[in-house]
Short mmCIF file of C-alpha atoms in Angstrom, two decimals:
data_model
loop_
_atom_site.label_atom_id
_atom_site.label_comp_id
_atom_site.label_asym_id
_atom_site.label_seq_id
_atom_site.Cartn_x
_atom_site.Cartn_y
_atom_site.Cartn_z
CA MET A 1 31.87 -10.55 26.63
CA LYS A 2 32.91 -9.22 23.20
CA LYS A 3 31.73 -12.45 21.56
CA LEU A 4 28.32 -12.10 23.16
CA TYR A 5 28.06 -8.47 22.09
CA PHE A 6 29.08 -9.23 18.50
CA SER A 7 26.72 -12.20 18.38
CA LEU A 8 23.81 -10.05 19.53
CA CYS A 9 24.66 -7.33 16.99
CA PHE A 10 24.95 -9.89 14.21
CA MET A 11 21.58 -11.42 15.13
CA LEU A 12 19.95 -7.97 15.19
CA ILE A 13 21.32 -7.06 11.78
CA GLY A 14 20.26 -10.46 10.43
CA SER A 15 16.71 -10.02 11.69
CA LEU A 16 16.50 -6.55 10.11
CA VAL A 17 17.64 -7.92 6.75
CA LEU A 18 15.15 -10.78 7.02
CA ALA A 19 12.33 -8.34 7.82
CA GLN A 20 13.28 -6.25 4.78
CA ASN A 21 13.26 -9.33 2.53
CA SER A 22 9.89 -10.41 3.95
CA PHE A 23 8.46 -6.94 3.30
CA GLN A 24 9.71 -6.90 -0.30
CA LYS A 25 8.39 -10.40 -0.96
CA SER A 26 4.98 -9.52 0.44
CA ILE A 27 4.82 -6.28 -1.57
CA GLN A 28 5.70 -8.12 -4.78
CA GLU A 29 3.26 -10.98 -4.27
CA ASN A 30 0.37 -8.70 -3.35
CA SER A 31 1.17 -6.29 -6.21
CA VAL A 32 0.72 -9.13 -8.69
CA LYS A 33 -2.61 -9.99 -7.07
CA LEU A 34 -3.65 -6.32 -7.21
CA GLU A 35 -3.08 -6.19 -10.97
CA LYS A 36 -5.45 -9.14 -11.41
CA ALA A 37 -8.05 -8.18 -8.78
CA SER A 38 -11.45 -7.42 -10.21
CA THR A 39 -13.88 -7.68 -7.29
CA VAL A 40 -14.51 -5.61 -4.19
CA HIS A 41 -13.88 -8.69 -2.04
CA GLU A 42 -10.42 -9.28 -3.58
CA LEU A 43 -9.51 -5.62 -3.18
CA ASP A 44 -10.63 -5.58 0.46
CA ALA A 45 -8.39 -8.57 1.22
CA LEU A 46 -5.43 -6.92 -0.49
CA PHE A 47 -6.09 -3.65 1.31
CA ILE A 48 -5.80 -5.44 4.65
CA ASN A 49 -2.49 -6.96 3.57
CA PHE A 50 -1.06 -3.61 2.49
CA ALA A 51 -2.43 -1.78 5.54
CA ASN A 52 -0.65 -4.30 7.77
CA LEU A 53 2.62 -3.66 5.91
CA VAL A 54 2.35 0.06 6.64
CA THR A 55 3.52 -0.64 10.20
CA THR A 56 6.80 -2.15 8.94
CA GLN A 57 9.80 0.02 9.74
CA THR A 58 11.58 0.17 6.38
CA PRO A 59 12.52 2.97 3.99
CA GLU A 60 10.27 1.32 1.40
CA ARG A 61 7.22 1.63 3.65
CA TRP A 62 5.71 4.24 1.34
CA LYS A 63 5.04 1.43 -1.16
CA ALA A 64 2.59 -0.17 1.26
CA TYR A 65 0.79 3.18 1.64
CA TYR A 66 0.70 3.63 -2.13
CA LEU A 67 -0.60 0.14 -2.83
CA ALA A 68 -3.20 0.36 -0.06
CA ALA A 69 -4.42 3.60 -1.67
CA GLN A 70 -4.44 1.95 -5.07
CA THR A 71 -6.68 -0.88 -3.82
CA GLN A 72 -9.20 1.63 -2.54
CA TYR A 73 -9.06 3.64 -5.75
CA LYS A 74 -9.83 0.50 -7.77
CA LYS A 75 -12.58 -0.46 -5.32
CA ALA A 76 -14.18 2.97 -5.71
CA GLU A 77 -14.07 2.63 -9.51
CA ILE A 78 -15.93 -0.70 -9.32
CA LEU A 79 -18.48 0.75 -6.92
CA ILE A 80 -19.05 3.78 -9.16
CA GLN A 81 -19.79 1.43 -12.06
CA GLU A 82 -22.26 -0.42 -9.82
CA ASP A 83 -23.89 2.93 -8.92
CA GLN A 84 -22.97 2.60 -5.25
CA LYS A 85 -21.71 6.14 -4.86
CA SER A 86 -21.89 6.25 -1.07
CA ALA A 87 -19.62 3.22 -0.70
CA ALA A 88 -17.42 4.53 -3.52
CA ALA A 89 -17.02 7.86 -1.71
CA GLU A 90 -15.90 6.01 1.40
CA ALA A 91 -13.30 3.98 -0.52
CA HIS A 92 -12.15 7.17 -2.26
CA ALA A 93 -11.64 8.90 1.11
CA VAL A 94 -9.57 5.97 2.41
CA ALA A 95 -7.46 6.00 -0.77
CA TYR A 96 -6.80 9.72 -0.36
CA LYS A 97 -5.92 9.27 3.31
CA TYR A 98 -3.35 6.55 2.61
CA LEU A 99 -1.88 8.30 -0.40
CA SER A 100 -1.47 11.67 1.27
CA GLY A 101 -0.42 10.17 4.60
CA GLY A 102 2.50 8.02 3.59
CA VAL A 103 3.64 8.54 0.00
CA PRO A 104 6.33 11.18 -0.60
CA ALA A 105 5.02 14.13 -2.62
CA ASP A 106 7.84 13.79 -5.16
CA GLN A 107 7.05 10.13 -5.89
CA LYS A 108 5.77 9.97 -9.50
CA ASP A 109 3.42 6.99 -9.05
CA GLY A 110 1.87 8.80 -6.09
CA GLN A 111 1.41 11.95 -8.16
CA LYS A 112 -0.30 9.96 -10.92
CA LEU A 113 -2.63 8.26 -8.45
CA MET A 114 -3.45 11.65 -6.91
CA GLU A 115 -4.47 12.89 -10.36
CA LEU A 116 -6.67 9.81 -10.81
CA LEU A 117 -8.25 10.43 -7.41
CA THR A 118 -9.06 13.99 -8.45
CA ILE A 119 -10.80 12.72 -11.57
CA GLN A 120 -12.60 10.09 -9.51
CA LYS A 121 -13.80 12.72 -7.06
CA ASN A 122 -15.54 14.49 -9.94
CA LYS A 123 -17.33 11.25 -10.84
CA LEU A 124 -18.71 11.04 -7.32
CA HIS A 125 -20.48 14.41 -7.56
#
C-alpha cells in the first residue's frame, strides 16, 4: 500500500513540474513572438495564447496576465495610428482589465505598462 501511495505522490509531483515547465516554455515562445508582432491579427492570436495561460495554476501566472495586457496595449497603439479609435478603446479596456486583474501592484513591469496605458487613454480622447 505504501508503494502505491508513494507512486501516486511521485506522479502528482512530476505532473506539476511538467505543467510548470510547459507554462514557462509557452510564455517564453510567445514573448518572443510578441516582440516581433506588428499586426492586429498577430496580436489577437498571441492574446488568445496568453489568455489561455491565465488559467494555469502557477505562481508565475501573473506573467500571462501581463503579457495578455501587453498584446492589447500594442493592438490599441496600432489601431490609434489607423484612426480606429473605437476599436482601440476596446483593446485598451481589455489591456487594463488584464493588467489590473492579475498583475501584482508591486511588479515593476506592470507599473510601467499601467503608465503607458494612462498615456494611451489620453490619446483616445
